[in-house]
GROMACS .gro file of C-alpha atoms in nm:
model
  256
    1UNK     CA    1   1.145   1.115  -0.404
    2UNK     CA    2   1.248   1.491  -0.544
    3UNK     CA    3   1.148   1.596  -0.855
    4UNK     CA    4   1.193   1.338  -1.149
    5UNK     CA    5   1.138   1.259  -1.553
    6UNK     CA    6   1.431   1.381  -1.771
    7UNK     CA    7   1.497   1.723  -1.833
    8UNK     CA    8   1.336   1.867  -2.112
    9UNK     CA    9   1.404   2.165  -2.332
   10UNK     CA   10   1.210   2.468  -2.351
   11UNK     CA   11   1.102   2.580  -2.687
   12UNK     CA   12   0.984   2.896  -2.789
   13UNK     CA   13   0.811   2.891  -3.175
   14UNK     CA   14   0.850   3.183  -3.332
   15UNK     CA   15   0.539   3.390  -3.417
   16UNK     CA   16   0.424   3.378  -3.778
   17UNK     CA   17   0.348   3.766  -3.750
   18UNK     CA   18   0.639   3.877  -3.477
   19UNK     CA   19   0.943   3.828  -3.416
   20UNK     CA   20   1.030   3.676  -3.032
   21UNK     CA   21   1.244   3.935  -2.880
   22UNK     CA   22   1.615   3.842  -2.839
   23UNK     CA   23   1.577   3.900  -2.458
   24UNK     CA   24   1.263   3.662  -2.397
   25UNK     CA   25   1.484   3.399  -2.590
   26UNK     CA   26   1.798   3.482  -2.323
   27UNK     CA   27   1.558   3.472  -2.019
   28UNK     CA   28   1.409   3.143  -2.150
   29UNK     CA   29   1.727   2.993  -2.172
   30UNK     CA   30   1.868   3.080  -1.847
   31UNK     CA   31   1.529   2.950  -1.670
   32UNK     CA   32   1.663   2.651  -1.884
   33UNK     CA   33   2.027   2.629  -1.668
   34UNK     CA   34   1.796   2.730  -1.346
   35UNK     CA   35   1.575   2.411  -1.385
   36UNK     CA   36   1.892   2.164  -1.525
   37UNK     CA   37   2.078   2.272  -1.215
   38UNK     CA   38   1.785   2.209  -1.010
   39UNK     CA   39   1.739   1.837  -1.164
   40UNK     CA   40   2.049   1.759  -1.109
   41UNK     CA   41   2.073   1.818  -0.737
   42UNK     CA   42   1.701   1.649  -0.706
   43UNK     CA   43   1.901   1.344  -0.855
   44UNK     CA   44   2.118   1.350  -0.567
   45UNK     CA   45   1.868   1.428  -0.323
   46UNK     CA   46   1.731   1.099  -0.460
   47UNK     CA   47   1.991   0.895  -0.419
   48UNK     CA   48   2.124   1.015  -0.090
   49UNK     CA   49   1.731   0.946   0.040
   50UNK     CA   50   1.761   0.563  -0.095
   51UNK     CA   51   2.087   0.527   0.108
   52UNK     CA   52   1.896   0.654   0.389
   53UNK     CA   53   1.595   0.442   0.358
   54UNK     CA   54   1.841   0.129   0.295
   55UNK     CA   55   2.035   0.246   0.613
   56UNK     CA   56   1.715   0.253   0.836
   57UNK     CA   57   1.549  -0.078   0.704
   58UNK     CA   58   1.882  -0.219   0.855
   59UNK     CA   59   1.823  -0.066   1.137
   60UNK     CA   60   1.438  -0.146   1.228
   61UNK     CA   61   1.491  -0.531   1.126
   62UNK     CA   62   1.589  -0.670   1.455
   63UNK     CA   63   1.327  -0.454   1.653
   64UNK     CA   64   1.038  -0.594   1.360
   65UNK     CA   65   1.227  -0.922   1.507
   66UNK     CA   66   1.162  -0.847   1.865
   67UNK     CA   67   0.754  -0.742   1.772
   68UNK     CA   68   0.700  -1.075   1.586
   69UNK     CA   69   0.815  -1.236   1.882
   70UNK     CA   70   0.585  -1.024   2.160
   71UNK     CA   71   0.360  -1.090   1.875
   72UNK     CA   72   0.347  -1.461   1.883
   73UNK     CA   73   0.215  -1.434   2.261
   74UNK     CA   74  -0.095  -1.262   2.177
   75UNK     CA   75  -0.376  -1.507   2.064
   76UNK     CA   76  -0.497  -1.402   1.702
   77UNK     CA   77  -0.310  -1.098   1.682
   78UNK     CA   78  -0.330  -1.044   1.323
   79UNK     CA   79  -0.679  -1.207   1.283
   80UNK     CA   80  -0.752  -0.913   1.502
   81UNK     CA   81  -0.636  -0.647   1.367
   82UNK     CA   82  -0.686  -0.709   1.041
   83UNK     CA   83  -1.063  -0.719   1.103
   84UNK     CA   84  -1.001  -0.388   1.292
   85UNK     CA   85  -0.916  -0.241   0.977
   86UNK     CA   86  -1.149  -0.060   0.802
   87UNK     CA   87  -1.072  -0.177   0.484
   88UNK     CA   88  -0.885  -0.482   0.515
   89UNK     CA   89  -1.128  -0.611   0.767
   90UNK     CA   90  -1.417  -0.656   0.457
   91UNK     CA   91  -1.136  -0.902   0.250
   92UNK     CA   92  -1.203  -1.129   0.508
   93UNK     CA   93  -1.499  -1.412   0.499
   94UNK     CA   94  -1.600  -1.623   0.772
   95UNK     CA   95  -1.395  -1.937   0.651
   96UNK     CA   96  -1.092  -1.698   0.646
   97UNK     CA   97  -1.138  -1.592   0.980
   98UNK     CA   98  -1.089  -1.971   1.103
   99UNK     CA   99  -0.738  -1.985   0.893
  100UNK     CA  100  -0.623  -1.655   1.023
  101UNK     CA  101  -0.629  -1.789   1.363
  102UNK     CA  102  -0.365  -2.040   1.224
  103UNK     CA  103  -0.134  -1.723   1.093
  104UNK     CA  104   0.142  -1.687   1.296
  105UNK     CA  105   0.351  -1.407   1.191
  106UNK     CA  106   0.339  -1.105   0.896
  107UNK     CA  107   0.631  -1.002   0.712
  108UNK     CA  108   0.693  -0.680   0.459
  109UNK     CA  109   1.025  -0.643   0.366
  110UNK     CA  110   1.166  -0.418   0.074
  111UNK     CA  111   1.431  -0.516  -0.192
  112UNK     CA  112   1.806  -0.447  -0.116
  113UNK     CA  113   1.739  -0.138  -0.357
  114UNK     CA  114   1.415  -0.029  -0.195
  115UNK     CA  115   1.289   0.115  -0.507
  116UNK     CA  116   1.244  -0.241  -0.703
  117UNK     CA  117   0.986  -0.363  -0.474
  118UNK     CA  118   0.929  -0.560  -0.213
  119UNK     CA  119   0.746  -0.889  -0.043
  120UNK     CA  120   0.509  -0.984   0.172
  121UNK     CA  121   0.490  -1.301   0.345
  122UNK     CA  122   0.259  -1.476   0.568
  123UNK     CA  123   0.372  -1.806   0.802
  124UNK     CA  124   0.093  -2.059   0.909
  125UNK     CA  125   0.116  -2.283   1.181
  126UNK     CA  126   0.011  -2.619   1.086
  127UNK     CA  127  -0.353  -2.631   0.980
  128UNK     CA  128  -0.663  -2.805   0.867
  129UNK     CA  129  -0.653  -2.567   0.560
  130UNK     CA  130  -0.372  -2.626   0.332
  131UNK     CA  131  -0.042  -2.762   0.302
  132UNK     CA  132   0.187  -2.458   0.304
  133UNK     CA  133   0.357  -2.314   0.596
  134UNK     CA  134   0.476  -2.007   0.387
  135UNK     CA  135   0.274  -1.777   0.130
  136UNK     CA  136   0.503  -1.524  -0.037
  137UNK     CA  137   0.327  -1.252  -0.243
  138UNK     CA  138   0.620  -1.046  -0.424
  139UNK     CA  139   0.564  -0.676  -0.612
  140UNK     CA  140   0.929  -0.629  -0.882
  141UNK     CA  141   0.868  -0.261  -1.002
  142UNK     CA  142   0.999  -0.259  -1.367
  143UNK     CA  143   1.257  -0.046  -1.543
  144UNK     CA  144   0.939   0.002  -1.815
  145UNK     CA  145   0.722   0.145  -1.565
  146UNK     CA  146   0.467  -0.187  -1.487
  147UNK     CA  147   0.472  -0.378  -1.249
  148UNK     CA  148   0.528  -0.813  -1.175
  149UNK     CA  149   0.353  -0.985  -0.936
  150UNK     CA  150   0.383  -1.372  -0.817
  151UNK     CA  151   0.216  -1.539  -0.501
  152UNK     CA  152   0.328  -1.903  -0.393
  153UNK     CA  153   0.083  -2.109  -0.539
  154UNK     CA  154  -0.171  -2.226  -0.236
  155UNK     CA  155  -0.194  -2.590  -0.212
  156UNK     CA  156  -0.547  -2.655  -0.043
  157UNK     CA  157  -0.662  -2.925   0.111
  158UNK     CA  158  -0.960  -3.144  -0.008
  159UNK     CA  159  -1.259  -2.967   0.020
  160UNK     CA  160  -1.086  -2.656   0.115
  161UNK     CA  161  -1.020  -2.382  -0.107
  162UNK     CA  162  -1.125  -2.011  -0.264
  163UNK     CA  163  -1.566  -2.074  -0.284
  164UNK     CA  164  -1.651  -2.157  -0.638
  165UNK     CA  165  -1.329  -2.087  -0.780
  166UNK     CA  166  -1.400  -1.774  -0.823
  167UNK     CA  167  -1.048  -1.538  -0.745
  168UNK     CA  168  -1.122  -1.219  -0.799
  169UNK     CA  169  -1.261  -0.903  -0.980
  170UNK     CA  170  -1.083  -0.649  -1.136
  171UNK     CA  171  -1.194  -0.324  -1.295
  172UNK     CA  172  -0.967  -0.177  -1.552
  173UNK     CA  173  -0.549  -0.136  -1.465
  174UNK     CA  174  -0.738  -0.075  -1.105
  175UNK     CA  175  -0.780  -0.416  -0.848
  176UNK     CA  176  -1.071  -0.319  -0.693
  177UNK     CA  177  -1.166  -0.375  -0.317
  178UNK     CA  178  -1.365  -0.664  -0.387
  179UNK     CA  179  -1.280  -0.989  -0.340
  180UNK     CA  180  -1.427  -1.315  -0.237
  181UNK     CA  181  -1.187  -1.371   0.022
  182UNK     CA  182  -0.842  -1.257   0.115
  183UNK     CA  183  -0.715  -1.574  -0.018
  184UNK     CA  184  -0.818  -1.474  -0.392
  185UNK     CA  185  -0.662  -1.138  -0.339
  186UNK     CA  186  -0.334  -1.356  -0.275
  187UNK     CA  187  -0.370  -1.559  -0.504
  188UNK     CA  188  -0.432  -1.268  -0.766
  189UNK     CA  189  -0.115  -1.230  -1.000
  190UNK     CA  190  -0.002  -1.068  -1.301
  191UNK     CA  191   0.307  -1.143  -1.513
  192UNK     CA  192   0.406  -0.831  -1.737
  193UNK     CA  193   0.186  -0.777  -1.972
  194UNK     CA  194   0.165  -0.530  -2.189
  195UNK     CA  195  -0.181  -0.457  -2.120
  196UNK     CA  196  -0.135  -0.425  -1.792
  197UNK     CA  197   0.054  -0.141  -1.748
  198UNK     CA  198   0.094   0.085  -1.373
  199UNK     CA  199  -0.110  -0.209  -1.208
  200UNK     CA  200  -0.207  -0.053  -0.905
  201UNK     CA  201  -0.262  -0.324  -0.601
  202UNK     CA  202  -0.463  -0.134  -0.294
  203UNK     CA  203  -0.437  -0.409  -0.063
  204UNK     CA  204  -0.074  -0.461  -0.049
  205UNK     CA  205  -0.041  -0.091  -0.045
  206UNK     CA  206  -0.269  -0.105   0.298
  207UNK     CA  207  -0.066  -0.400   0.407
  208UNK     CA  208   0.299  -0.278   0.360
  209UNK     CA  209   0.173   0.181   0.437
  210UNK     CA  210  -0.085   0.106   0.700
  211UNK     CA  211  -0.109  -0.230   0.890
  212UNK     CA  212   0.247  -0.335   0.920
  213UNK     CA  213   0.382  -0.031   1.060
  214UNK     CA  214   0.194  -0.020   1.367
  215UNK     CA  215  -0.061  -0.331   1.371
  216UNK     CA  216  -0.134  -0.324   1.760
  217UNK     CA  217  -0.340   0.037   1.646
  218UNK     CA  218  -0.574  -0.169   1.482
  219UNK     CA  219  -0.506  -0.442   1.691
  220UNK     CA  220  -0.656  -0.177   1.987
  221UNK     CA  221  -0.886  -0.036   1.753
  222UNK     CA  222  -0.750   0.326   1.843
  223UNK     CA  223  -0.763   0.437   1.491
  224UNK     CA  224  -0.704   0.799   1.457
  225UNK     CA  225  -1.003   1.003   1.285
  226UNK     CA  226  -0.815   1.112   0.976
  227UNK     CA  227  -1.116   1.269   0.744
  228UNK     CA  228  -0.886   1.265   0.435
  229UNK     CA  229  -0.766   0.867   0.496
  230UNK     CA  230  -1.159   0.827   0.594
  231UNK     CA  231  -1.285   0.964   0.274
  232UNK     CA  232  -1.055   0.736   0.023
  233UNK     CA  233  -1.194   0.413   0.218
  234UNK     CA  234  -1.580   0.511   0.136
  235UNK     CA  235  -1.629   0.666   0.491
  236UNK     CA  236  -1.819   0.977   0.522
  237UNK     CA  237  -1.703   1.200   0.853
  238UNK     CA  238  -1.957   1.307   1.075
  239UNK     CA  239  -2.102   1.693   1.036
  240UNK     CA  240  -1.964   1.868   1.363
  241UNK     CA  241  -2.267   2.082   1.307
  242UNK     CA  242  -2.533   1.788   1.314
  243UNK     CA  243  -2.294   1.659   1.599
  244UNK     CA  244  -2.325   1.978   1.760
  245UNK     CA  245  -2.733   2.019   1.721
  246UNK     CA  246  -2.788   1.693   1.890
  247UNK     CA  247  -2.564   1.810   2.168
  248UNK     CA  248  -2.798   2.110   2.215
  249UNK     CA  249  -3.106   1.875   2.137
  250UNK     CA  250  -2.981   1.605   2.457
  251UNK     CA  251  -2.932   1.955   2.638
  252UNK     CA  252  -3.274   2.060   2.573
  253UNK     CA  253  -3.402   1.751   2.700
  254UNK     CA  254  -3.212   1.738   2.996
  255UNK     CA  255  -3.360   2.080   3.099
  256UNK     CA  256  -3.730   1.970   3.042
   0.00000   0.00000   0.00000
């Protein structure tokens, strides 16, 4: 989105010892017109980009149809590429890699409004694991700036579950990376709180930005070398230079 925040007057304070020159004051104001002018066609830049995204969501619907259905012919799709994901792939424990095999199809959809949030639902074939065919994990973006989040409450069957009961940890406003297994990251919710202000999820961000858009990248493992994107997930790239000196190293050798 364009700009944003409500426009705010400039002020200039008058010096104790000099005056402010009538001029500066005339400048400052019509820099003031400039920048109202500007936030008001930002506004509408805004709102014609919603329509836009609300237009295209439409749009891509029955072809996110059409892949969930090619989808459903590829034996552990998902399991697969989420454990081709860099960071996804570590959410996953070994017990959770026996119920992914049971997940049959992914799901991100926004709200009608886009901007409010959106949902992400996963649909299990029957399995040995618990009793729901449906897990719904919804993000509702509030007018106060924080965020709600509810999961379906997993019903487990006896003896399964999340190990120890433990769900999660969380450092600060910040979920961290860490969980015990993908399940407690599901089942990890927050009602408003006042406390809990900006929460900031990373895994549904990685879900709804990253996997979902193209999953059969990760599903292929062709993921693209991106140094920036690398960095964020705790990856250091590889010196060309040191890459470079054991080329001329394997060269060496090849002439002895």
């Amino acid at each position: 989105m364009v700009g944003g925040g409500d426009s705010k007057k400039l002020k200039v304070e008058e010096n104790l010892y000099e005056p402010v020159h009538p001029q500066l004051l005339i400048s400052i104001e019509k820099l003031q017109d400039v920048q109202d002018q500007l936030q008001k066609i930002n506004e509408e830049v805004n709102d014609k980009v919603l329509e836009i995204e609300q237009k295209y969501n439409e749009i891509r619907k029955p072809v996110y149809e059409n892949r969930d259905q090619i989808i459903k012919s590829v034996p552990d799709f998902w399991l697969t590429a989420f454990l081709n994901h860099p960071a996804l792939g570590e959410l996953l424990n070994d017990e959770d890699h026996e119920i992914f095999k049971y997940l049959d199809s992914l799901e991100v959809e926004d709200n009608k409004d886009v901007k409010s949030g959106y949902t992400i639902t996963l649909n299990f074939k029957p399995n040995p694991y618990f009793e729901d065919a449906k897990l719904i994990k919804t993000y509702t973006f509030l007018d106060e700036g924080t965020t709600k989040i509810t999961a379906t409450p997993i019903k487990w069957k006896e003896g399964k579950g999340i190990p120890n009961g433990v769900d999660h940890q969380k450092k600060g406003k910040k979920r961290d990376l860490f969980y015990v297994s993908f399940f407690s990251w599901f089942s990890d919710s927050e009602e408003k709180d006042d406390d809990m202000d900006d929460i900031h999820d990373e895994v549904a961000e990685l879900i709804k930005d990253d996997l979902w858009p193209n999953p059969l990248t990760y599903f292929n493992n062709d993921i693209p070398v991106d140094a920036e994107v690398l960095g964020e997930l705790g990856y250091e790239q590889i010196d060309e230079e040191d890459s470079g000196e054991d080329d001329e190293d394997d060269d060496d050798d090849e002439e002895e």
